[in-house]
Coordinates of C-alpha atoms in Angstrom, one line a residue:
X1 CA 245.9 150.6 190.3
X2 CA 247.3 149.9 186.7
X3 CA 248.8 153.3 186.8
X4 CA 249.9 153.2 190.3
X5 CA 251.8 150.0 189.6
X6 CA 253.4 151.6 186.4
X7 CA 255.1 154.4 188.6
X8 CA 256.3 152.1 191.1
X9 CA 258.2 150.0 189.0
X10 CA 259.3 152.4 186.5
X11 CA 263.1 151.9 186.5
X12 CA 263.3 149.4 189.1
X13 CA 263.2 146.0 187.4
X14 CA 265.4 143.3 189.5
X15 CA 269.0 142.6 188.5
X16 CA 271.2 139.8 188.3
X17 CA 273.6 139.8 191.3
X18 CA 276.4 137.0 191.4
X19 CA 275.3 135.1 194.5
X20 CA 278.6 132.9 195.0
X21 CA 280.4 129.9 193.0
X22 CA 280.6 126.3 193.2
X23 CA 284.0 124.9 194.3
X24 CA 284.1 123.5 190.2
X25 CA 282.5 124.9 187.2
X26 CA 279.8 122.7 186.4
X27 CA 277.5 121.1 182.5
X28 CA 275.4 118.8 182.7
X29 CA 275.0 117.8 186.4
X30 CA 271.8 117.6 188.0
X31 CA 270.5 120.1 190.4
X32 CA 267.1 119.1 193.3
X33 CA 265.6 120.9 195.8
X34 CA 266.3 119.6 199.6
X35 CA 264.7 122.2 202.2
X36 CA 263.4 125.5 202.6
X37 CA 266.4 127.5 200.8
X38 CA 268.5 124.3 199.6
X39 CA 269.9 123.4 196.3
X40 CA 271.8 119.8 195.9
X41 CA 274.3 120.5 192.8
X42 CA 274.9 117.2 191.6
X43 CA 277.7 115.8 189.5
X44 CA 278.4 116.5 186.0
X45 CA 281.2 117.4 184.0
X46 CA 283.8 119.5 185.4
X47 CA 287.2 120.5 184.0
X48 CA 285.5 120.4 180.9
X49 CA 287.7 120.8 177.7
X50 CA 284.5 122.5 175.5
X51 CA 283.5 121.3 172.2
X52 CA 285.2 118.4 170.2
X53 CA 284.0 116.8 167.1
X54 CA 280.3 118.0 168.4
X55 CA 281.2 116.0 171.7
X56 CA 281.8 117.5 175.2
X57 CA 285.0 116.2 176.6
X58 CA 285.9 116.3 180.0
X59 CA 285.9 115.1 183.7
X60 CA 282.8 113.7 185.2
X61 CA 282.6 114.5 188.7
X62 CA 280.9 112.4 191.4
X63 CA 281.7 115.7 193.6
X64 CA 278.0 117.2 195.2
X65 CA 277.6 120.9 196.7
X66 CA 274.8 122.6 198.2
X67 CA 273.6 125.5 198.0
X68 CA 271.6 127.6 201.0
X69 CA 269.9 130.6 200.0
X70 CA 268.6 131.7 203.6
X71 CA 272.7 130.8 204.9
X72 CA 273.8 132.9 201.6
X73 CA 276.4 130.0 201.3
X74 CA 277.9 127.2 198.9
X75 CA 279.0 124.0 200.9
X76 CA 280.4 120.7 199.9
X77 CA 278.0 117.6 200.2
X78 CA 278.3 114.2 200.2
X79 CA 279.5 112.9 196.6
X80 CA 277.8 110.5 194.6
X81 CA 279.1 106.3 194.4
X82 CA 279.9 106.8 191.1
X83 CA 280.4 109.6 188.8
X84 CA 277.0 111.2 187.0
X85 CA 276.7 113.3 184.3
X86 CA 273.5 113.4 181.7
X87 CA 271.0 111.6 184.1
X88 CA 268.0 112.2 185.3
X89 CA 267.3 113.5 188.7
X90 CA 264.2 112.6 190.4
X91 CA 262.6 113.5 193.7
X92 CA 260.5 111.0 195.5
X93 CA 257.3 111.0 197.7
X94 CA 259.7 111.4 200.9
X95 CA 261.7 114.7 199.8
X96 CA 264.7 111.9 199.3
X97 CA 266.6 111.9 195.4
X98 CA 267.1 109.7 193.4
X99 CA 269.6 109.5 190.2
X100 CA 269.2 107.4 187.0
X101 CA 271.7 106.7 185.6
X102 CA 274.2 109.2 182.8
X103 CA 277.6 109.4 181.8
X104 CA 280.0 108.1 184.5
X105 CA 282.9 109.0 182.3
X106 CA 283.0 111.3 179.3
X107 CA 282.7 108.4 176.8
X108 CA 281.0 105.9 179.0
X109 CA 277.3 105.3 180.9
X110 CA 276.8 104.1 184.2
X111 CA 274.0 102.1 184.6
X112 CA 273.8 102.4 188.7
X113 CA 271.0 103.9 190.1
X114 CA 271.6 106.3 193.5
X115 CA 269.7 107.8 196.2
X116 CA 270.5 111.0 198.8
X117 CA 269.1 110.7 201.9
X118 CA 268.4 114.0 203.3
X119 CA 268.0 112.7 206.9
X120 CA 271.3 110.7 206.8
X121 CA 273.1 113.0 204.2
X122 CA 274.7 110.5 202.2
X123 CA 274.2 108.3 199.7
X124 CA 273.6 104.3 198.6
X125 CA 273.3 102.6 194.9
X126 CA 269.5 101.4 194.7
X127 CA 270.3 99.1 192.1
X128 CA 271.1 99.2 188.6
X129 CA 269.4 99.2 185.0
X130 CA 269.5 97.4 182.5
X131 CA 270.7 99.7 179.7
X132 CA 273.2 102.7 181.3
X133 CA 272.5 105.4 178.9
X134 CA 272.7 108.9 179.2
X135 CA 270.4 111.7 177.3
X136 CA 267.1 109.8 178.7
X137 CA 263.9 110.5 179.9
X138 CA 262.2 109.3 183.9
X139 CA 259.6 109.7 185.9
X140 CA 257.9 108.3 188.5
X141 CA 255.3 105.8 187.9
X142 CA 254.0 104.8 191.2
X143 CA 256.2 105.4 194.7
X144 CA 258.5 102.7 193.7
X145 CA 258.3 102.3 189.9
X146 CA 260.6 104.4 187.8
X147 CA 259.8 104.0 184.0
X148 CA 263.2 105.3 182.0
X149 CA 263.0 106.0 178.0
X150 CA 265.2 106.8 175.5
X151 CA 268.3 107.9 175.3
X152 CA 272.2 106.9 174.4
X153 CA 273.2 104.1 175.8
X154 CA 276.7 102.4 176.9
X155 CA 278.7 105.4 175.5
X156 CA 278.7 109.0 174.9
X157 CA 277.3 110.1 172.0
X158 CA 276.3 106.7 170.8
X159 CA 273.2 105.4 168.6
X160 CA 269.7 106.8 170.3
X161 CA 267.4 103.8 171.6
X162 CA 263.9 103.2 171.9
X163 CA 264.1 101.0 174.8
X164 CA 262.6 101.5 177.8
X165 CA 262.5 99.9 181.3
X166 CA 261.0 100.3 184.5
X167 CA 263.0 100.6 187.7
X168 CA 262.3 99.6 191.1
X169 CA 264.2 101.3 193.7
X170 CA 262.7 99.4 196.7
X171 CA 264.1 95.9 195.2
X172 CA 266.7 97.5 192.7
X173 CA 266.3 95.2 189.9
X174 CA 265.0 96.8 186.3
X175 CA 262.9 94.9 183.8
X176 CA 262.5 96.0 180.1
X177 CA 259.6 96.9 178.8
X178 CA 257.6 97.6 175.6
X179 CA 260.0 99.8 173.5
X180 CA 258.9 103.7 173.1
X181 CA 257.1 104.1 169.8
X182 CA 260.2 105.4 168.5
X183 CA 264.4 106.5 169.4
X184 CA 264.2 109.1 171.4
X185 CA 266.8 111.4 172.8
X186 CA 266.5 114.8 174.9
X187 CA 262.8 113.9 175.6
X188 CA 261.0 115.1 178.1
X189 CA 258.8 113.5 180.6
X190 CA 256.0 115.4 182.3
X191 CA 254.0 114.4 185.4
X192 CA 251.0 116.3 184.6
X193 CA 247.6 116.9 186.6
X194 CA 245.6 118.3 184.4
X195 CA 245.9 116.5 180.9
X196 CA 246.8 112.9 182.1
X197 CA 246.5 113.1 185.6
X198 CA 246.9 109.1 185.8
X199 CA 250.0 108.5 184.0
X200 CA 253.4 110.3 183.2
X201 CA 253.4 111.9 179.4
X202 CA 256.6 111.5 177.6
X203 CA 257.4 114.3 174.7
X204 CA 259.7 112.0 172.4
X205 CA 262.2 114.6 171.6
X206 CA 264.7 113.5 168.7
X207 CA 265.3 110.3 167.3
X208 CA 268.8 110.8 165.9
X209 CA 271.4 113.4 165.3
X210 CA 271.2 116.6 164.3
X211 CA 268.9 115.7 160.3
X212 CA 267.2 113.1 162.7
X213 CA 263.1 113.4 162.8
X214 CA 261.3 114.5 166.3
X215 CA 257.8 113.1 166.8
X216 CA 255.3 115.4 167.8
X217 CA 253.7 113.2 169.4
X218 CA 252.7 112.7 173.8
X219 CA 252.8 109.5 174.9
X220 CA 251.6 107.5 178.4
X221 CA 253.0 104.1 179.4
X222 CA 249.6 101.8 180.3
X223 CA 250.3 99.7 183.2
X224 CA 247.2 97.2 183.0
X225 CA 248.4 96.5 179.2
X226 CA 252.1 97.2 179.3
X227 CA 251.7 99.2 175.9
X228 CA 252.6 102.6 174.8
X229 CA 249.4 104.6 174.1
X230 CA 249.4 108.5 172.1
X231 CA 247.1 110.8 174.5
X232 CA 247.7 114.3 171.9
X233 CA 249.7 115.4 169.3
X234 CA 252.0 118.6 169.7
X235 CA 251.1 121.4 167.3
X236 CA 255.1 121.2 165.9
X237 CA 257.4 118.3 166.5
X238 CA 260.0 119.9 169.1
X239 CA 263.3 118.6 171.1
X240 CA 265.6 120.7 173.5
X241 CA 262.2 122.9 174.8
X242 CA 262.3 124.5 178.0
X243 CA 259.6 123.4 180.7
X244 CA 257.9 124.2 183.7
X245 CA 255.3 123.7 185.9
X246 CA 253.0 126.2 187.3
X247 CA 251.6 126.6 190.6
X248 CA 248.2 125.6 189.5
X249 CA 249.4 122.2 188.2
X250 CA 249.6 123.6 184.6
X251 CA 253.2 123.0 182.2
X252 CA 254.8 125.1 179.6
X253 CA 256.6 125.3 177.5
X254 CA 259.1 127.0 175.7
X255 CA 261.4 127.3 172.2
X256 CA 262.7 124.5 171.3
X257 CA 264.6 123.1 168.5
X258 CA 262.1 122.4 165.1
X259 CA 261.4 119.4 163.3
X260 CA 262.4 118.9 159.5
X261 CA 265.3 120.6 158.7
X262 CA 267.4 121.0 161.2
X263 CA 270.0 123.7 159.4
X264 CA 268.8 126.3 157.8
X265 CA 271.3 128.8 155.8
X266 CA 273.7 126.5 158.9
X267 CA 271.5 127.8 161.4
X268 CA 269.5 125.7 163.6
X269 CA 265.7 125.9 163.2
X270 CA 264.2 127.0 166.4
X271 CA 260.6 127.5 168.0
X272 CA 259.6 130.8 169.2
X273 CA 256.3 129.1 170.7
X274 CA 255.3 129.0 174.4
X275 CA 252.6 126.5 174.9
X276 CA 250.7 125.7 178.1
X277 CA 248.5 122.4 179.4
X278 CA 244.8 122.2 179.0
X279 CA 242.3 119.4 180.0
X280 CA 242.5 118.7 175.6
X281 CA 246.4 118.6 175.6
X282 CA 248.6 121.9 174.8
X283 CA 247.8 125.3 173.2
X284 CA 250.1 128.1 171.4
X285 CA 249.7 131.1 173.7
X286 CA 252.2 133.0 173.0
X287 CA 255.8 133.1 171.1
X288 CA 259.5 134.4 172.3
X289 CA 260.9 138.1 170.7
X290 CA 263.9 136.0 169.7
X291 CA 263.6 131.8 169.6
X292 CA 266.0 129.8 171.6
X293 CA 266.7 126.2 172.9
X294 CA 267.7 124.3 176.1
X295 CA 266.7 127.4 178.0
X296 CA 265.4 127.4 181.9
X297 CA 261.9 128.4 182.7
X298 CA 260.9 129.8 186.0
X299 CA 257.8 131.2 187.7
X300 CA 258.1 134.4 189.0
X301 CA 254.7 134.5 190.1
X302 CA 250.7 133.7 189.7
X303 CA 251.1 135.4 186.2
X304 CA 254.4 136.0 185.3
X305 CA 256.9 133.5 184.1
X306 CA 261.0 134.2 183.2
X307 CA 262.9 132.2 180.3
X308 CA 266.2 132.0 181.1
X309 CA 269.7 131.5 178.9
X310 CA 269.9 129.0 176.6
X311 CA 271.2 128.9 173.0
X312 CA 270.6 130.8 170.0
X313 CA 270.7 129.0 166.3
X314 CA 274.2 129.3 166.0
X315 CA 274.3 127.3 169.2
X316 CA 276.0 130.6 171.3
X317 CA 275.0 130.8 174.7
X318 CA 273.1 134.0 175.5
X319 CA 272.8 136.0 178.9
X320 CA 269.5 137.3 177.9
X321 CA 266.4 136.4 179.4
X322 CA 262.6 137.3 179.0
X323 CA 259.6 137.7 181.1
X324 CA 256.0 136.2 179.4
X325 CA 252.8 137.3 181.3
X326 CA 250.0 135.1 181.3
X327 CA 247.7 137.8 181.4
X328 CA 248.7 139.9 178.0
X329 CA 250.4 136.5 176.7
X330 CA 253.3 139.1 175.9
X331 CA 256.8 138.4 175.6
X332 CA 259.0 141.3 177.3
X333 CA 263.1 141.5 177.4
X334 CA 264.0 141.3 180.7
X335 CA 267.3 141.7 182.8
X336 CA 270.3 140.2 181.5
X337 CA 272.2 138.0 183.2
X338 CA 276.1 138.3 184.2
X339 CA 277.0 135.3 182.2
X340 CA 276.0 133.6 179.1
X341 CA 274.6 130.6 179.9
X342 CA 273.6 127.2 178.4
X343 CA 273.4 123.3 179.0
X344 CA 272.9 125.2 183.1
X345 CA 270.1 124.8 185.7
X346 CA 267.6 126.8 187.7
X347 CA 265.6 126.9 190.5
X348 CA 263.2 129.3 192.3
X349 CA 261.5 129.6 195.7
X350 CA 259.1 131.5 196.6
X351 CA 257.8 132.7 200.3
X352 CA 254.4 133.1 201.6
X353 CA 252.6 134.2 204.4
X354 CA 250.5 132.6 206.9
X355 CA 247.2 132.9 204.2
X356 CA 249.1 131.9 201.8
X357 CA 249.6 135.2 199.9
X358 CA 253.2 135.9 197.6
X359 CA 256.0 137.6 199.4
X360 CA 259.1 137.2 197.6
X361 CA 260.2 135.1 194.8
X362 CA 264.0 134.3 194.3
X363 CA 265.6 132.6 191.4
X364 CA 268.8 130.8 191.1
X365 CA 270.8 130.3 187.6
X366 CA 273.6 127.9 188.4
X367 CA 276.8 126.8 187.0
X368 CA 276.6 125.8 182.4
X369 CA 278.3 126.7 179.4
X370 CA 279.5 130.4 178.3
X371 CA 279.5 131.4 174.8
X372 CA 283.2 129.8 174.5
X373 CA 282.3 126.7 175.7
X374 CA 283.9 127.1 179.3
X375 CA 282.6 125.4 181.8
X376 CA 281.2 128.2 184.3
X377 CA 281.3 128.2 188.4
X378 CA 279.4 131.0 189.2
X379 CA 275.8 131.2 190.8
X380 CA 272.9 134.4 190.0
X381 CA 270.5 135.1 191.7
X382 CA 267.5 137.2 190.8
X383 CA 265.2 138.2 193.8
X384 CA 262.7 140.3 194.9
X385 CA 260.4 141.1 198.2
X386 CA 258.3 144.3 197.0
X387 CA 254.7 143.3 195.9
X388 CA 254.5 145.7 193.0
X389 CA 257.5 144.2 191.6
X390 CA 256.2 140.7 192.0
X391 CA 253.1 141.6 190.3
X392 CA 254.3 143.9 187.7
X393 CA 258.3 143.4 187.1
X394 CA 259.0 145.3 184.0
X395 CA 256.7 148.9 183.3
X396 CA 256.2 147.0 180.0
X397 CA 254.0 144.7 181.3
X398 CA 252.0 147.6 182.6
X399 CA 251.8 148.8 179.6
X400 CA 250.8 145.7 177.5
X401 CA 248.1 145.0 180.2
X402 CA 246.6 148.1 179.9
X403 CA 246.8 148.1 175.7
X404 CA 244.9 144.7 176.6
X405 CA 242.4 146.3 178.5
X406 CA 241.6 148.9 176.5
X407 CA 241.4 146.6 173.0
X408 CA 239.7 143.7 174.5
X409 CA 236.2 143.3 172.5
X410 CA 234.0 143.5 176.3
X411 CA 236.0 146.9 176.4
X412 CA 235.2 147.6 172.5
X413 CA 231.6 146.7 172.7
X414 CA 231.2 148.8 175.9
X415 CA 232.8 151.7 174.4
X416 CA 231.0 151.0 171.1
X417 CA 227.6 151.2 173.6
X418 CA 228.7 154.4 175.2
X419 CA 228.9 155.7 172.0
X420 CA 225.9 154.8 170.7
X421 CA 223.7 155.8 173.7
X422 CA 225.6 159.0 174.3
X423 CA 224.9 159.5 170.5
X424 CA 221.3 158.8 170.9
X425 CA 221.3 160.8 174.0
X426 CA 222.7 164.3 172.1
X427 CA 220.2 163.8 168.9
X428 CA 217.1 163.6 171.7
X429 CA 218.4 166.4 173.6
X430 CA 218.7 168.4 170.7
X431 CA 215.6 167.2 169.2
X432 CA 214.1 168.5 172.7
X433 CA 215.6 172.0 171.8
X434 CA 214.4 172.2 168.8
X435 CA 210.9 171.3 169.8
X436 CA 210.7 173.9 172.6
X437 CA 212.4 176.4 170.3
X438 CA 209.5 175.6 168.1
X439 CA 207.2 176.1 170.8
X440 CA 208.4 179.2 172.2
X441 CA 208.2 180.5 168.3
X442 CA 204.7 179.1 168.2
X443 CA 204.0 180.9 171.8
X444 CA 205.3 184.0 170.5
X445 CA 203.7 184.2 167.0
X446 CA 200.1 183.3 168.9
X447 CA 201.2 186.2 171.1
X448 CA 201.6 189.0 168.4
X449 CA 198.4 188.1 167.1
X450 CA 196.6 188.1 170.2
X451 CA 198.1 191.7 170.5
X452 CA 197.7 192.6 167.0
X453 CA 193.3 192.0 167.9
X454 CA 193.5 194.1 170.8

């Protein structure tokens, strides 16, 4: 089968194909999924003027498109209230969306709160917080309760906070909270169901600028005692790291900008790591060919995952991309994309059949940053609907899963056995000659004799 597999992939890895563009080229806006095949694009800046004094400048856009796959379209949608750019996009029990807060111009935050209503297709302010800030952290706590950390607040690029605050989009008021055990910018918040089930775990991220300290550290946000509590402790302090999670419930994740130093010989110091959720906390399993940050992970299927874009150390926006396969926990180049791509979003969607078995996986990278610090319009997609591809993507992978095989220790010790035996095996079956050569000699000798007295 391994073999079969390796010949029918051989020289047929998906490509990147440009799938369409967005009526504006898009950073920073938020993307959510809203049906079988639909992407809601979400706000951000547009017209953007690239990079000054460290700072993006530009327009921020309350303007909304949406994508359809299955339609093979790009249509304008409803915009926003206000203008978001930096916030946090959420999805809620009922498939509706739900954005917190972000930059409603580029040097300002907005601290209103906004839901689409996929029913009605339009939107209506929830409420407001108490802190706009932009750069945060959200999740969900319970079907009404948002808990937001973090972040810049009241203008771009401001001091990073340690507030946070729980929302409640059913009454739209906000109340603070206990702050986050420390500032905390570009954190991440995780709604995990294997390692704290219970409660949403919040990766702290940065506290400051660019010499600023991350905290390795995962904390949960106790309800009955309304007090920060550390669950597990990160093997490396990271900010800026890709995530994902799996079908079975399990995150990753990926690169990521180091703690400590952040320049080194003026290059940033990046992760190459790819750790994954277990019932203890998270494990290395693995580590990228080349580290990166603010990259876009995807699953491509059961055991195969793609990282996607991002930014090098010198901060340049790459087009590369890379598959990792749970099985080999091997990091493989794979197809590069048409456009260098950072601060960007993905998606993917997968189909099934009526037992629930893989058909075809599709994944979107939309809109971001090239390497010149252009805003960028266009949409890829990368798709596929034959099963050996969807198993087996890249003939490399073939190939590392099969080195696997054959140097796993069950497949060492076996060999080693088979050895062994056949060894033991030979030495009797020559020890068997020998004895009946002896014999027959014997025979014969007895023989001669016997003639010899007649």
């Amino acid at each position: 089968m391994m073999c079969e597999s390796l010949s029918l992939v051989s020289g047929q890895e998906p490509q990147w194909k440009v799938f369409g563009h967005l009526k504006e080229g898009r950073t920073h806006f938020g993307t959510a999924l809203i049906g079988q095949g639909k992407v809601l694009v979400i706000g951000g800046f547009t017209q953007q003027k690239g990079l000054q004094s460290e700072r993006l400048r530009g327009v921020v856009s309350s303007s909304c498109e949406i994508i359809d796959i299955l339609a093979h379209q790009i249509i304008a949608a409803p915009s926003t209230i206000v203008p978001h750019s930096g916030s946090v996009v959420l999805t809620m029990k009922d498939s509706n969306i739900v954005v917190v807060s972000g930059l409603t111009t580029d040097s300002t935050t907005t601290p209103i709160c906004e839901m689409y209503d996929r029913k009605r297709n339009n939107w209506r302010v929830l409420g407001s917080l108490i802190l706009g800030r932009h750069a945060h952290s959200a999740s969900f706590l319970n079907t009404e309760e948002i808990i937001v950390v973090g972040g810049r607040a009241r203008y771009n690029y401001a001091a990073v906070i340690a507030e946070a605050e729980i929302f409640n989009i059913r009454t739209g008021k906000s109340r603070l909270v206990e702050d986050f055990p420390g500032k905390s910018t570009e954190g991440v918040a995780l709604e995990s169901r294997i390692f704290s089930p219970q409660n949403p775990l919040f990766l702290s991220g940065r506290t400051g600028g660019g010499l600023s300290h991350h905290i390795p550290n995962l904390y949960c946000f106790d309800m009955l005692t309304s007090h920060w509590i550390c669950r597990a402790e990160l093997p490396e302090a990271l900010s800026a790291t890709g995530v994902q999670r799996l079908s079975d419930g399990r995150y990753i994740l990926v690169g990521g900008i180091k703690s400590g130093h952040y320049y080194i010989n003026k290059n940033l110091n990046l992760s190459p790591n790819i750790y994954i959720e277990n019932p203890q906390g998270f494990s290395r399993i693995g580590m990228l060919s080349k580290p990166r940050f603010r990259c876009r992970v995807e699953q491509w299927s059961n055991d195969i995952i793609l990282v996607i874009g991002g930014n090098d150390e010198k901060l340049v926006s790459q087009n590369s991309t890379v598959w990792f396969d749970l099985q080999s926990r091997q990091s493989i180049e794979g197809p590069l994309m048409n456009n260098e791509r950072g601060e960007f979003s993905s998606v993917s969607f997968s189909t099934f059949n009526h037992q629930g078995q893989l058909l075809g996986t599709r994944i979107l990278a939309i809109g971001g940053i090239d390497a010149q610090w252009h805003s960028l319009s266009s949409v890829e997609i990368l798709e596929t609907t034959n099963p050996q591809l969807l198993e087996i993507p890249n003939s490399e992978i073939a190939s590392q899963r099969l080195k696997q095989i054959l140097t796993s220790p069950v497949v060492i010790a076996t060999l080693a056995i088979f050895i062994f035996v056949l060894i033991v095996v030979l030495l009797y079956l020559l020890y068997q000659v020998l004895v009946i050569r002896r014999q027959s000699k014997f025979s014969y000798q007895i023989n001669v004799v016997e003639g010899q007295k007649r």
